[in-house]
Short mmCIF file of C-alpha atoms in Angstrom, two decimals:
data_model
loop_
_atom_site.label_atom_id
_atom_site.label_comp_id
_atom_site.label_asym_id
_atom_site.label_seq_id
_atom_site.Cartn_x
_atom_site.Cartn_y
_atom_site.Cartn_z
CA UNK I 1125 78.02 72.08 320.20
CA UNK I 1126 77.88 73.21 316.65
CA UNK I 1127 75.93 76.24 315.84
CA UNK I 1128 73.35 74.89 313.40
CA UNK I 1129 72.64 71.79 316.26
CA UNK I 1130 72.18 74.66 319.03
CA UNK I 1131 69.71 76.23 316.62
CA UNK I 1132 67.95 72.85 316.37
CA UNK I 1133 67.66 71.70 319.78
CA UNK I 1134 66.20 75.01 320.61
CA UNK I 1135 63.73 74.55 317.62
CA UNK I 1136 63.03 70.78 319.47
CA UNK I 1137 62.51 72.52 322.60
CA UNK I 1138 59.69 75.04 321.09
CA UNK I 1139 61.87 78.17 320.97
CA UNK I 1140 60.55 78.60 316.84
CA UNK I 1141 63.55 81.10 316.65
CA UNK I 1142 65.66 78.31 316.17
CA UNK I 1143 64.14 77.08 313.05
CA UNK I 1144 64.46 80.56 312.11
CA UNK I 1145 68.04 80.52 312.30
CA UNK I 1146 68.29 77.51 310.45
CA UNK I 1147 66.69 78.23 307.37
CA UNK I 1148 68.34 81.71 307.61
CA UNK I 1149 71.69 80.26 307.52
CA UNK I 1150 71.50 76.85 305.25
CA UNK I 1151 68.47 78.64 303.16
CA UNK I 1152 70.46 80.13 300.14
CA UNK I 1153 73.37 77.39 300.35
CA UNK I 1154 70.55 74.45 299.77
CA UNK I 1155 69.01 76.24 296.66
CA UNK I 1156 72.57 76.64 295.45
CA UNK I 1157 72.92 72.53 296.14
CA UNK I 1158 69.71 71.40 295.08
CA UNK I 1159 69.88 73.40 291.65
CA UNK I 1160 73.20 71.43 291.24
CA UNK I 1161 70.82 68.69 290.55
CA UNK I 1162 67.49 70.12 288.73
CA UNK I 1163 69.03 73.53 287.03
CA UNK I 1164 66.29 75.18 287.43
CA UNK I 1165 66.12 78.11 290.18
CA UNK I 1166 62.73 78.23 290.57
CA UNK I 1167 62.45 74.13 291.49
CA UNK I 1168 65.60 74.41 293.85
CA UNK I 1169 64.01 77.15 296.15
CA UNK I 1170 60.89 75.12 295.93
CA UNK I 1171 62.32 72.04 296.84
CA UNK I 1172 64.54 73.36 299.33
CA UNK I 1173 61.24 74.92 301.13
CA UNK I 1174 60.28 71.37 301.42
CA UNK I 1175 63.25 70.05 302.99
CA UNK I 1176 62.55 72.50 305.93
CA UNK I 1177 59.06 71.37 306.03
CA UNK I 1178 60.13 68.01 306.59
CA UNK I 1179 62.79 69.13 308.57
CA UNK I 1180 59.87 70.84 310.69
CA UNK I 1181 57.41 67.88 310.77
CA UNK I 1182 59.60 65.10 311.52
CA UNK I 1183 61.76 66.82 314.41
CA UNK I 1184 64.16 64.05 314.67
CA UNK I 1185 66.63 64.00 317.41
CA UNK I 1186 70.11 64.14 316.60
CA UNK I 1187 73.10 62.27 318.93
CA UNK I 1188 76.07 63.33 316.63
CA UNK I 1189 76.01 66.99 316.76
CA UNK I 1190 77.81 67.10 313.15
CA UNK I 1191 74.48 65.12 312.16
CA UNK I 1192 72.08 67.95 311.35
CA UNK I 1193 73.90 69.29 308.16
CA UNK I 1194 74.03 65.67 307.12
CA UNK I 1195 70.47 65.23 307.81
CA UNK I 1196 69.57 68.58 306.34
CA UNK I 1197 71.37 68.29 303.08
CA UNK I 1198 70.68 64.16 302.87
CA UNK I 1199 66.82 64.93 302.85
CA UNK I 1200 67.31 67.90 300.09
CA UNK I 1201 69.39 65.06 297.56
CA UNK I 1202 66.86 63.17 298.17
CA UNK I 1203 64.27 65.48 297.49
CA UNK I 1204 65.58 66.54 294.42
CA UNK I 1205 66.49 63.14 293.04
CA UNK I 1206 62.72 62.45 293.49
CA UNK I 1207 61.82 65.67 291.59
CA UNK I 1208 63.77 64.24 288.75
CA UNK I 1209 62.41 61.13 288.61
CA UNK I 1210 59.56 62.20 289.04
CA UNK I 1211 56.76 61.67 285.33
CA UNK I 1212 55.81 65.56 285.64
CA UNK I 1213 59.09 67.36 285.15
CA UNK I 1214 58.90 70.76 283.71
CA UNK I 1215 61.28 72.67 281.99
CA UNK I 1216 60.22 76.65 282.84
CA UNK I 1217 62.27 79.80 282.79
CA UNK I 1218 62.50 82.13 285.92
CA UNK I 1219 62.69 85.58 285.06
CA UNK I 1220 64.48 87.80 287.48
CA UNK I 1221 62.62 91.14 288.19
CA UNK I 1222 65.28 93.45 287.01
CA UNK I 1223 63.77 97.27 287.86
CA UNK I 1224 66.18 99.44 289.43
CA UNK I 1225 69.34 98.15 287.81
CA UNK I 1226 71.51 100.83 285.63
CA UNK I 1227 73.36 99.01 282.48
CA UNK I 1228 76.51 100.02 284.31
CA UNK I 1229 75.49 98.12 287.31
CA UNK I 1230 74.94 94.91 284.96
CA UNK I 1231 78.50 95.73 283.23
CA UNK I 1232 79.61 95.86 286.68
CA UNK I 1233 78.22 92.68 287.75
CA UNK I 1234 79.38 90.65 284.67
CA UNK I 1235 82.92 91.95 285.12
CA UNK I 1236 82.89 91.10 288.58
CA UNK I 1237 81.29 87.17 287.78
CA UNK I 1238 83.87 86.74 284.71
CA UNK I 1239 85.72 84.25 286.86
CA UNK I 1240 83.18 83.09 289.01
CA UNK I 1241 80.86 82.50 285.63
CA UNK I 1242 84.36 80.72 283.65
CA UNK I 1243 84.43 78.18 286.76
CA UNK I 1244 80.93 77.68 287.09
CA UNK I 1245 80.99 76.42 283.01
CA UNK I 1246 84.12 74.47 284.46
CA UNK I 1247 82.31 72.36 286.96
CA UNK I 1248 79.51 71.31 284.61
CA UNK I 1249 82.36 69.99 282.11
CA UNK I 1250 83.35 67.32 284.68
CA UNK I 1251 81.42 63.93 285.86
CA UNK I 1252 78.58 64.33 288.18
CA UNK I 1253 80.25 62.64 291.23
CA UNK I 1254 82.99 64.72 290.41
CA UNK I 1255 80.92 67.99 290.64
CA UNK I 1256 78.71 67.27 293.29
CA UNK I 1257 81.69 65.97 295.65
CA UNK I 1258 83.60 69.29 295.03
CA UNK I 1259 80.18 71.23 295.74
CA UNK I 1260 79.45 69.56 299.10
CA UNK I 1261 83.18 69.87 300.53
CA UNK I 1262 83.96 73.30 298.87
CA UNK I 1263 80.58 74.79 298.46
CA UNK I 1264 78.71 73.63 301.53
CA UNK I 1265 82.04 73.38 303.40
CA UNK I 1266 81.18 69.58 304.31
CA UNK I 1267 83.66 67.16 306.20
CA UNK I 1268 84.70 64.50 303.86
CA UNK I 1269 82.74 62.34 306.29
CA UNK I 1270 79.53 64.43 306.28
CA UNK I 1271 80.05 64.12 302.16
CA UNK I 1272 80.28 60.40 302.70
CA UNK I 1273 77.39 59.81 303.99
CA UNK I 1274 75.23 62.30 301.54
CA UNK I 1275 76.28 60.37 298.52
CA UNK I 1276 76.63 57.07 300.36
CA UNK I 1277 80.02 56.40 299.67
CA UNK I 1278 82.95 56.06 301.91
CA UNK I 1279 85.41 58.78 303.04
CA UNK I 1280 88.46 57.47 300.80
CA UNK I 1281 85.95 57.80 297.61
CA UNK I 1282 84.91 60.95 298.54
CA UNK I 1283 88.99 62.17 298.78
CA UNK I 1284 89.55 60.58 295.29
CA UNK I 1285 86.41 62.69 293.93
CA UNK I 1286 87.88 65.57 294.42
CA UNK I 1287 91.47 65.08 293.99
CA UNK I 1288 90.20 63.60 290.95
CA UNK I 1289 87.75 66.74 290.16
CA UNK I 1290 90.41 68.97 290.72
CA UNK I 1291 92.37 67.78 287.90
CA UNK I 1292 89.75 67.63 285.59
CA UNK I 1293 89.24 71.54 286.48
CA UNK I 1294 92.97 72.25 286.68
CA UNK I 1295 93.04 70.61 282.83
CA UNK I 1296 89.59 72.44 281.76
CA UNK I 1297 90.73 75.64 283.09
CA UNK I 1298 94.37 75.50 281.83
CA UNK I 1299 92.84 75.55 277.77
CA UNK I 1300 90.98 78.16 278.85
CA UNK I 1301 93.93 80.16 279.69
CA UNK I 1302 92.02 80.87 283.06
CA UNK I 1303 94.04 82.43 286.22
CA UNK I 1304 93.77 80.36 289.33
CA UNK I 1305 95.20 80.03 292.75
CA UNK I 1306 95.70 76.51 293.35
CA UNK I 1307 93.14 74.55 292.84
#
């Protein structure tokens, strides 16, 4: 039994530690998901919040015990596919507090996110199904199968995504003169 569906069969049986755990452990990883879709922090932690309210309320029993990431990260897509359909999108800025940071800890940091920052810009280059395929099974560490299902495709399309999004990034990155491992 998978850790996350141990966590959420103790949450069914009223043990509220489970739920804990959950949004402990898929918490930061959803935001990262969801803002994939409405780039904007602010709305991604929001939204995620909501996914583990209705993750709370509905308390749906799961027979595959893969199912609960699935479920997890199907209701956040959905979520946030609403939000941007949705007549009263906003467009706001989220200032992060930044007290207690020296500009050598910021030079730091940028150093440090050169790479991470020059493959971010990368991914946003290349098609949507091509980004958010690579994000589920590299990101959120997603079977193929699990990926399937989230964007409702089958597990062949879901292979050709990414072999297809890695190319795309191999080609961006390569004019960029950027230094990768293999992709």
């Amino acid at each position: 039994m998978t850790k996350e569906k141990c966590a959420y069969s103790r949450f069914l049986d009223g043990d509220k530690s489970g739920m804990e755990e959950i949004v402990r452990e898929y918490n930061s990883p959803l935001i990262f998901f969801i803002n994939g879709y409405v780039k904007n922090l602010a709305v991604a932690e929001d939204i995620a919040a909501d996914t583990f309210c209705k993750v709370f309320v509905k308390r749906k029993k799961l027979s595959d015990p893969s199912g609960f990431k699935t479920w997890l990260y199907t209701i956040a897509r959905n979520l946030a596919l609403d939000w941007l359909k949705s007549a009263q999108k906003q467009r706001t800025v989220c200032l992060n507090e930044i007290d207690g940071y020296s500009e050598a800890d910021f030079d730091d940091t940028i150093l440090k996110n050169e790479q991470a920052k020059t493959l971010h810009n990368a991914i946003k280059e290349i098609k949507s199904d091509y980004r958010e395929a690579i994000h589920l099974v590299y990101f959120d560490e997603l079977s193929y199968k699990e990926a399937a299902k989230i964007m409702r495709k089958s597990e062949k399309q879901i292979k050709n995504l990414v072999y297809r999004a890695k190319l795309s990034l191999k080609d961006i990155l390569e004019k960029e003169d950027f230094v990768y491992e293999n992709l």
